Amino acid sequence: MTDRLAIDGGERTVPEGMVKNWPPHDERDRQAIMKVFDSDIFHGNSAPHAVEMQEKWAEYCGCKYALVTNSGTSALHMAVAAAGVLPGDEVITTAFSFWASAAAILHHCAIPVFVDIDPVYYTIDPAQIEDAITERTAAIMPVHIHGMPCDLDPIMEIARKHDLKVIHDACQAHGATYKGKRLGGIPFTTGFSTNRSKNLSSGEGGIFTTDDDDAYEHARRMREFGEVVPPSGQQREYNAFGLGWNYRPHEFVNAFMLSQFERFPENNAKRQEFARFLTEGLEEIPGVAGPAEPEWGEPVYFTYVVEFRPEEVGLDCSPAEMKAACVKALSAEGIGLGQWQTRPIPGQDVFQEKEGFGRGVPWTLNPDVEYDYRGEDYPRTLEFIASHSYLRGVYPPNDLELMQLYLDGFRKVMDNIDRVMEVADEE
Ligand SMILES: Cc1ncc(COP(=O)(O)O)c(C=O)c1O
């Protein structure tokens, strides 16, 4: 590798084709899926792979119940409903997440109320929650974003004080712990996603967890048309106890998830190893920084975020300008960085237009309340979005050799930052 930047025709730091995709899969996954064909059982809440996955996930999380679902959004919707949230209730959540967190609240005709993020860990800021509580508040939904466990003690304390339920969006945080306890095993209800990108991946899918008997019954019925469907071979009553959905997953998906689950702890450990290696390395490179680790728990690095700090390299520009120029230069070096969210959730059109079940619903369920969502009310979320980017490939089957090349590439780009900015200006 030369010191000449790849944007200036120098050799790229990371060779073409070196970065591998997630999730790693092999013959074991193929065999697991083929066995479903052989079994002739393709779906159902008592299908063998569904049952085994639920038992294993409940044991892993340290909770009483797990239910596999067809998506993280459906698992989260079940988590909202099973927590006893009713139409018109308000649920407090973070302004910074994938908007499915808020959609799961709207799916139950409840109303999301947003608060800004903590400036260090980018999860919901517990200090801002109490100000958002009204007599309509039923629950708090912390989102363990990027695999980072939220600071739960203060959230649980507020919930206890105001008699609110805590609904965890752990769609990005399989295996993350808070004070030694795994998410999924912390009250009251939790939703996980197992879509293609997630730490535990089944292509598409989700898992609901709880310790509470009533919440489990509620979620179980909700997953399957509002009915109680017995194991196959027994007569189904065909009597819905209440409104339900079809949130069942397919057995192919359950088999793939189970097969991936065998390697999941090892894969999570690799993510942590790579992330810590990068963070330590980036500490030595002025201009960029990796994420902080809290003393209260262990993150599982669903994504690895890099912060751009222009003042550290003597640049008189905004972090967004520096980021845009560096992302181009790093991309030429073979280092992929991407933008994820582009605005706070309340700044998205769905909240600006209040476009739900037709215009205005469910917000009109509280006719005396003017819900006014403004993206600019969440400055920390805006700052995070402007100054951070997501580094691709920080997971197995990639390895420490690639992580070292990433550090070499960051070093090269930061050592030549004036040239990087100049090239960006020329375009
Ligand atoms: C934080 C968060 N919540 C909810 C979801 C929704 O999960 P799914 O895509 O499986 O429905 C996702 C993932 O896409 C997510 O990242």
Coordinates of C-alpha atoms and ligand atoms in Angstrom, one line a residue:
M1 CA 0.0 0.0 0.0
T2 CA 1.3 3.5 -0.9
D3 CA 0.5 6.7 0.9
R4 CA -1.1 8.1 -2.3
L5 CA -4.9 8.3 -1.8
A6 CA -7.0 6.0 -4.0
I7 CA -9.0 9.1 -5.0
D8 CA -5.7 10.3 -6.5
G9 CA -5.0 7.1 -8.3
G10 CA -3.1 5.3 -5.4
E11 CA -3.5 1.7 -4.5
R12 CA -6.7 1.0 -2.6
T13 CA -6.2 -0.2 1.0
V14 CA -8.8 -3.0 1.0
P15 CA -8.5 -5.3 -2.0
E16 CA -11.6 -5.8 -4.1
G17 CA -13.9 -8.6 -3.0
M18 CA -12.3 -8.9 0.5
V19 CA -15.4 -7.7 2.5
K20 CA -17.9 -10.6 3.0
N21 CA -21.6 -10.3 3.5
W22 CA -23.7 -11.1 6.5
P23 CA -24.9 -13.6 7.6
P24 CA -22.3 -16.3 7.0
H25 CA -24.1 -19.5 5.9
D26 CA -23.0 -22.9 4.8
E27 CA -24.0 -26.5 4.3
R28 CA -25.3 -26.8 7.9
D29 CA -28.0 -24.2 7.1
R30 CA -28.9 -25.9 3.8
Q31 CA -29.3 -29.3 5.5
A32 CA -31.5 -27.7 8.2
I33 CA -33.8 -26.2 5.6
M34 CA -33.9 -29.4 3.5
K35 CA -35.0 -31.3 6.7
V36 CA -38.2 -29.2 6.7
F37 CA -39.1 -30.5 3.2
D38 CA -38.5 -34.0 4.6
S39 CA -40.7 -33.4 7.6
D40 CA -43.7 -32.2 5.5
I41 CA -44.5 -29.7 8.3
F42 CA -44.3 -26.2 6.8
H43 CA -46.0 -24.0 9.4
G44 CA -47.9 -23.8 12.6
N45 CA -47.3 -22.6 16.2
S46 CA -46.6 -26.2 17.3
A47 CA -44.3 -27.0 14.4
P48 CA -41.1 -28.6 15.7
H49 CA -38.6 -25.9 14.7
A50 CA -40.9 -23.1 16.0
V51 CA -41.2 -24.9 19.4
E52 CA -37.4 -25.7 19.6
M53 CA -36.4 -22.1 18.7
Q54 CA -38.8 -20.7 21.3
E55 CA -37.4 -22.9 24.0
K56 CA -33.9 -22.1 23.1
W57 CA -34.4 -18.4 22.9
A58 CA -36.3 -18.2 26.2
E59 CA -33.5 -20.2 27.9
Y60 CA -30.8 -18.0 26.3
C61 CA -32.6 -14.7 27.3
G62 CA -33.5 -16.1 30.8
C63 CA -37.2 -15.5 30.4
K64 CA -40.3 -17.7 30.7
Y65 CA -41.8 -17.3 27.2
A66 CA -40.6 -16.7 23.6
L67 CA -42.8 -16.7 20.5
V68 CA -41.4 -16.7 17.0
T69 CA -43.1 -14.4 14.6
N70 CA -42.8 -13.4 10.9
S71 CA -41.0 -10.1 11.6
G72 CA -39.6 -7.8 14.2
T73 CA -42.4 -5.4 13.6
S74 CA -45.0 -8.0 14.4
A75 CA -43.1 -9.1 17.5
L76 CA -42.9 -5.5 18.6
H77 CA -46.6 -5.0 17.9
M78 CA -47.3 -8.0 20.1
A79 CA -45.1 -6.5 22.7
V80 CA -47.1 -3.2 22.7
A81 CA -50.5 -5.0 22.8
A82 CA -49.4 -7.5 25.4
A83 CA -48.2 -4.7 27.6
G84 CA -51.9 -3.6 27.8
V85 CA -51.5 -0.5 25.7
L86 CA -54.9 0.6 24.3
P87 CA -55.9 2.8 21.4
G88 CA -55.3 6.5 22.2
D89 CA -52.7 5.7 24.9
E90 CA -49.3 7.4 24.5
V91 CA -46.1 5.4 24.4
I92 CA -42.8 7.3 24.9
T93 CA -40.0 6.3 22.7
T94 CA -36.8 7.6 21.1
A95 CA -36.6 10.0 18.2
F96 CA -33.7 8.0 16.8
S97 CA -34.5 4.6 15.5
F98 CA -35.8 2.8 12.5
W99 CA -39.3 4.0 12.3
A100 CA -40.8 0.5 12.8
S101 CA -40.3 1.1 16.5
A102 CA -42.9 3.9 16.3
A103 CA -45.0 2.0 13.7
A104 CA -45.5 -0.9 16.1
I105 CA -47.1 1.7 18.5
L106 CA -49.3 3.1 15.7
H107 CA -50.3 -0.4 14.7
H108 CA -52.1 -0.6 18.0
C109 CA -53.8 2.8 17.4
A110 CA -51.6 4.2 20.2
I111 CA -49.7 7.4 19.8
P112 CA -45.9 7.7 19.8
V113 CA -44.4 10.5 21.9
F114 CA -40.7 11.1 21.2
V115 CA -37.8 12.2 23.3
D116 CA -34.2 12.9 22.2
I117 CA -31.2 10.7 22.6
D118 CA -28.3 10.5 25.1
P119 CA -25.3 12.3 23.5
V120 CA -22.8 9.5 24.3
Y121 CA -24.7 6.2 23.7
Y122 CA -27.3 7.5 21.2
T123 CA -30.1 5.6 23.0
I124 CA -33.2 7.3 24.6
D125 CA -32.1 9.9 27.2
P126 CA -33.7 8.7 30.5
A127 CA -33.4 12.3 31.8
Q128 CA -36.0 13.5 29.2
I129 CA -38.6 10.9 29.8
E130 CA -40.5 12.3 32.8
D131 CA -41.2 15.6 31.0
A132 CA -43.0 13.7 28.3
I133 CA -45.3 11.8 30.6
T134 CA -49.0 12.8 30.5
E135 CA -52.2 11.2 32.0
R136 CA -52.5 9.3 28.7
T137 CA -49.0 7.6 28.9
A138 CA -49.2 3.9 29.2
A139 CA -45.7 2.7 28.4
I140 CA -42.1 3.5 27.6
M141 CA -40.3 1.9 24.7
P142 CA -36.5 2.0 24.9
V143 CA -34.8 1.0 21.7
H144 CA -31.5 -0.7 22.2
I145 CA -30.1 0.8 19.0
H146 CA -26.9 -0.4 17.3
G147 CA -26.9 -3.3 19.8
M148 CA -26.3 -0.8 22.6
P149 CA -28.2 -1.6 25.9
C150 CA -30.1 1.5 27.1
D151 CA -29.5 2.7 30.7
L152 CA -32.4 0.8 32.1
D153 CA -32.4 1.5 35.9
P154 CA -33.6 5.1 35.6
I155 CA -36.1 4.0 32.9
M156 CA -37.5 1.2 35.2
E157 CA -37.6 3.6 38.1
I158 CA -39.7 6.1 36.1
A159 CA -41.9 3.3 35.0
R160 CA -42.4 2.1 38.5
K161 CA -43.1 5.6 39.8
H162 CA -45.8 6.3 37.1
D163 CA -47.1 2.8 36.8
L164 CA -46.0 2.4 33.2
K165 CA -45.0 -0.7 31.3
V166 CA -41.6 -1.0 29.6
I167 CA -41.6 -2.4 26.1
H168 CA -38.1 -3.2 24.8
D169 CA -37.3 -2.8 21.1
A170 CA -34.3 -5.2 21.0
C171 CA -34.6 -5.7 17.3
Q172 CA -30.9 -4.8 17.0
A173 CA -29.6 -6.1 20.3
H174 CA -29.7 -9.9 20.5
G175 CA -27.5 -11.0 23.4
A176 CA -26.8 -7.5 24.7
T177 CA -26.8 -7.3 28.5
Y178 CA -27.8 -4.8 31.2
K179 CA -26.1 -5.3 34.5
G180 CA -25.5 -9.0 33.7
K181 CA -29.0 -9.7 32.5
R182 CA -29.8 -10.4 28.8
L183 CA -32.3 -8.3 27.0
G184 CA -35.4 -10.3 26.4
G185 CA -35.3 -11.4 30.1
I186 CA -35.9 -7.9 31.4
P187 CA -39.6 -6.9 32.1
F188 CA -42.1 -6.3 30.6
T189 CA -42.2 -7.4 27.0
T190 CA -39.5 -7.4 24.2
G191 CA -39.5 -7.6 20.4
F192 CA -36.5 -8.9 18.4
S193 CA -36.1 -8.9 14.6
T194 CA -34.3 -11.7 12.9
N195 CA -34.3 -10.1 9.4
R196 CA -31.3 -10.6 7.1
S197 CA -29.1 -8.0 8.7
K198 CA -29.6 -8.8 12.4
N199 CA -27.1 -10.5 14.8
L200 CA -29.4 -13.5 14.8
S201 CA -30.6 -13.8 11.2
S202 CA -33.3 -15.9 9.5
G203 CA -33.7 -13.8 6.4
E204 CA -37.0 -12.4 7.8
G205 CA -38.6 -13.0 11.2
G206 CA -38.9 -12.0 14.8
I207 CA -39.2 -13.1 18.4
F208 CA -41.4 -11.9 21.2
T209 CA -40.4 -12.5 24.8
T210 CA -41.9 -12.0 28.2
D211 CA -42.0 -13.4 31.8
D212 CA -45.6 -12.5 32.3
D213 CA -48.3 -15.3 31.9
D214 CA -51.1 -12.9 30.8
A215 CA -48.9 -11.0 28.3
Y216 CA -47.8 -14.4 26.9
E217 CA -51.5 -15.5 26.4
H218 CA -52.3 -12.1 24.8
A219 CA -49.4 -12.3 22.4
R220 CA -50.0 -15.9 21.6
R221 CA -53.6 -15.3 20.5
M222 CA -52.7 -12.1 18.7
R223 CA -50.1 -14.0 16.7
E224 CA -52.7 -16.3 15.3
F225 CA -56.0 -14.6 14.3
G226 CA -57.0 -14.0 18.0
E227 CA -57.6 -17.8 18.4
V228 CA -56.1 -20.5 20.5
V229 CA -54.9 -23.0 18.0
P230 CA -54.1 -26.4 19.5
P231 CA -51.2 -28.7 18.2
S232 CA -52.0 -30.4 15.0
G233 CA -54.1 -33.6 15.4
Q234 CA -56.4 -31.8 17.9
Q235 CA -59.6 -30.2 16.9
R236 CA -59.3 -26.4 16.5
E237 CA -62.3 -24.6 17.9
Y238 CA -62.4 -21.9 15.2
N239 CA -63.5 -19.3 17.7
A240 CA -61.6 -16.0 17.9
F241 CA -61.4 -14.5 21.4
G242 CA -60.5 -11.2 20.0
L243 CA -58.9 -9.4 17.2
G244 CA -55.7 -11.0 16.0
W245 CA -53.3 -11.1 13.1
N246 CA -51.4 -13.7 11.2
Y247 CA -47.9 -13.2 12.6
R248 CA -46.8 -16.8 12.3
P249 CA -43.4 -17.5 10.7
H250 CA -42.7 -20.3 8.2
E251 CA -40.9 -23.4 9.3
F252 CA -38.1 -22.9 6.7
V253 CA -37.4 -19.6 8.5
N254 CA -37.5 -21.3 11.9
A255 CA -35.1 -24.0 10.7
F256 CA -32.7 -21.4 9.3
M257 CA -32.9 -19.4 12.6
L258 CA -32.2 -22.5 14.7
S259 CA -29.3 -23.4 12.5
Q260 CA -27.9 -19.9 12.7
F261 CA -28.5 -19.9 16.5
E262 CA -25.8 -22.6 16.9
R263 CA -23.2 -20.1 15.8
F264 CA -24.8 -17.0 17.1
P265 CA -22.9 -16.6 20.5
E266 CA -19.6 -17.1 18.6
N267 CA -20.6 -14.6 15.9
N268 CA -21.6 -12.1 18.6
A269 CA -18.2 -12.5 20.3
K270 CA -16.5 -11.8 17.0
R271 CA -18.5 -8.6 16.5
Q272 CA -17.4 -7.5 19.9
E273 CA -13.8 -8.4 19.3
F274 CA -13.8 -6.5 15.9
A275 CA -15.6 -3.5 17.3
R276 CA -13.2 -3.1 20.3
F277 CA -10.2 -3.6 18.1
L278 CA -11.4 -0.8 15.8
T279 CA -12.4 1.6 18.6
E280 CA -8.9 1.2 20.2
G281 CA -7.3 1.8 16.8
L282 CA -9.4 4.8 16.0
E283 CA -8.5 6.4 19.3
E284 CA -5.0 6.8 17.9
I285 CA -6.3 8.5 14.7
P286 CA -7.3 12.2 15.2
G287 CA -10.5 13.1 13.3
V288 CA -12.5 9.9 13.8
A289 CA -13.8 8.0 16.8
G290 CA -15.6 4.8 17.5
P291 CA -18.5 4.3 19.9
A292 CA -18.2 4.4 23.7
E293 CA -19.0 1.4 25.9
P294 CA -21.2 1.9 28.9
E295 CA -20.3 0.6 32.3
W296 CA -23.8 -0.8 32.8
G297 CA -23.8 -3.4 30.1
E298 CA -22.4 -5.1 27.1
P299 CA -23.2 -4.0 23.6
V300 CA -23.4 -6.5 20.7
Y301 CA -22.5 -4.1 17.8
F302 CA -25.3 -4.8 15.4
T303 CA -23.7 -1.8 13.6
Y304 CA -20.4 0.0 14.1
V305 CA -20.7 3.8 14.0
V306 CA -17.8 6.1 13.3
E307 CA -17.9 9.8 14.3
F308 CA -16.2 12.5 12.3
R309 CA -14.6 15.3 14.3
P310 CA -13.3 18.1 12.0
E311 CA -11.8 20.1 14.9
E312 CA -9.4 17.3 15.8
V313 CA -7.7 17.7 12.4
G314 CA -7.8 21.5 12.2
L315 CA -10.7 21.6 9.7
D316 CA -13.0 24.6 9.8
C317 CA -16.1 22.9 8.4
S318 CA -19.1 21.0 9.7
P319 CA -18.9 17.3 10.7
A320 CA -21.4 16.6 7.8
E321 CA -19.0 18.2 5.3
M322 CA -16.0 16.3 6.6
K323 CA -18.0 13.1 6.7
A324 CA -19.2 13.5 3.0
A325 CA -15.6 14.1 1.8
C326 CA -14.1 11.2 3.9
V327 CA -16.8 8.7 2.9
K328 CA -15.9 9.3 -0.7
A329 CA -12.2 8.9 -0.1
L330 CA -12.7 5.9 2.2
S331 CA -14.9 4.3 -0.4
A332 CA -12.2 4.6 -3.0
E333 CA -9.9 2.8 -0.5
G334 CA -12.4 0.0 -0.4
I335 CA -13.9 0.9 2.9
G336 CA -17.7 1.1 2.8
L337 CA -19.5 3.6 5.0
G338 CA -23.2 4.2 4.8
Q339 CA -25.8 6.6 6.0
W340 CA -28.7 5.0 7.9
Q341 CA -31.4 7.3 9.2
T342 CA -31.6 10.7 7.5
R343 CA -33.9 12.4 10.1
P344 CA -35.5 12.0 13.5
I345 CA -38.6 9.7 13.3
P346 CA -41.0 12.6 14.1
G347 CA -39.6 14.5 11.2
Q348 CA -40.7 11.8 8.7
D349 CA -43.7 12.5 6.5
V350 CA -45.9 10.0 8.3
F351 CA -45.8 12.2 11.4
Q352 CA -45.8 15.5 9.6
E353 CA -48.9 14.6 7.7
K354 CA -50.3 12.3 10.4
E355 CA -51.0 9.7 7.8
G356 CA -52.0 6.6 9.7
F357 CA -55.3 4.7 9.2
G358 CA -56.3 7.4 6.8
R359 CA -55.4 11.0 7.5
G360 CA -55.3 11.8 11.3
V361 CA -56.1 8.4 12.8
P362 CA -55.1 7.4 15.5
W363 CA -54.1 10.9 16.7
T364 CA -57.8 12.0 16.5
L365 CA -58.6 9.5 19.2
N366 CA -57.4 12.3 21.6
P367 CA -59.4 15.2 20.1
D368 CA -58.3 17.6 22.8
V369 CA -54.6 17.1 22.2
E370 CA -52.7 18.8 19.4
Y371 CA -49.8 16.4 18.5
D372 CA -47.2 18.6 16.9
Y373 CA -44.2 16.6 15.6
R374 CA -41.1 18.6 14.7
G375 CA -37.8 17.1 13.7
E376 CA -35.9 20.2 14.9
D377 CA -37.0 19.5 18.5
Y378 CA -34.4 16.6 18.6
P379 CA -31.0 18.4 18.2
R380 CA -28.9 15.5 19.5
T381 CA -30.5 13.1 17.0
L382 CA -29.8 15.7 14.3
E383 CA -26.2 16.0 15.4
F384 CA -25.7 12.3 15.5
I385 CA -27.1 11.9 12.0
A386 CA -24.9 14.7 10.7
S387 CA -21.6 13.5 12.2
H388 CA -21.8 9.7 12.1
S389 CA -21.5 7.0 9.5
Y390 CA -21.9 3.2 9.6
L391 CA -18.9 1.1 8.8
R392 CA -19.7 -2.0 6.7
G393 CA -18.4 -5.5 7.3
V394 CA -17.7 -5.4 11.1
Y395 CA -18.9 -9.0 11.5
P396 CA -17.7 -12.5 10.7
P397 CA -16.9 -14.1 8.3
N398 CA -14.7 -11.0 8.0
D399 CA -11.6 -11.0 10.3
L400 CA -9.1 -8.9 12.2
E401 CA -7.0 -8.6 9.1
L402 CA -9.8 -6.7 7.4
M403 CA -10.2 -4.6 10.6
Q404 CA -6.5 -3.7 10.5
L405 CA -6.8 -2.6 6.9
Y406 CA -9.8 -0.5 7.9
L407 CA -7.6 1.2 10.4
D408 CA -4.8 1.7 7.9
G409 CA -7.3 3.2 5.5
F410 CA -8.7 5.6 8.1
R411 CA -5.1 6.6 9.0
K412 CA -4.2 7.2 5.4
V413 CA -7.3 9.4 4.8
M414 CA -6.9 11.4 8.0
D415 CA -3.1 11.9 7.3
N416 CA -4.2 13.4 4.0
I417 CA -7.3 15.2 5.1
D418 CA -6.5 18.5 3.4
R419 CA -6.2 16.8 0.1
V420 CA -9.4 14.8 0.8
M421 CA -11.3 18.1 1.4
E422 CA -9.8 19.7 -1.7
V423 CA -10.9 16.8 -3.9
A424 CA -14.4 17.1 -2.4
D425 CA -14.4 20.8 -3.1
E426 CA -13.3 20.3 -6.7
E427 CA -16.4 18.0 -7.5
Ligands
LIG1 C1 -34.8 -0.8 15.8 C2 -35.7 -1.6 14.9 N1 -36.9 -1.8 15.3 C3 -37.8 -2.6 14.5 C4 -37.3 -3.2 13.4 C5 -38.3 -4.0 12.6 O1 -37.9 -5.3 12.3 P1 -38.4 -6.0 11.0 O2 -37.7 -5.4 9.9 O3 -37.9 -7.5 11.2 O4 -39.9 -5.9 10.9 C6 -36.0 -3.1 13.0 C7 -35.4 -3.7 11.8 O5 -35.6 -3.6 10.7 C8 -35.1 -2.2 13.8 O6 -33.9 -2.1 13.4

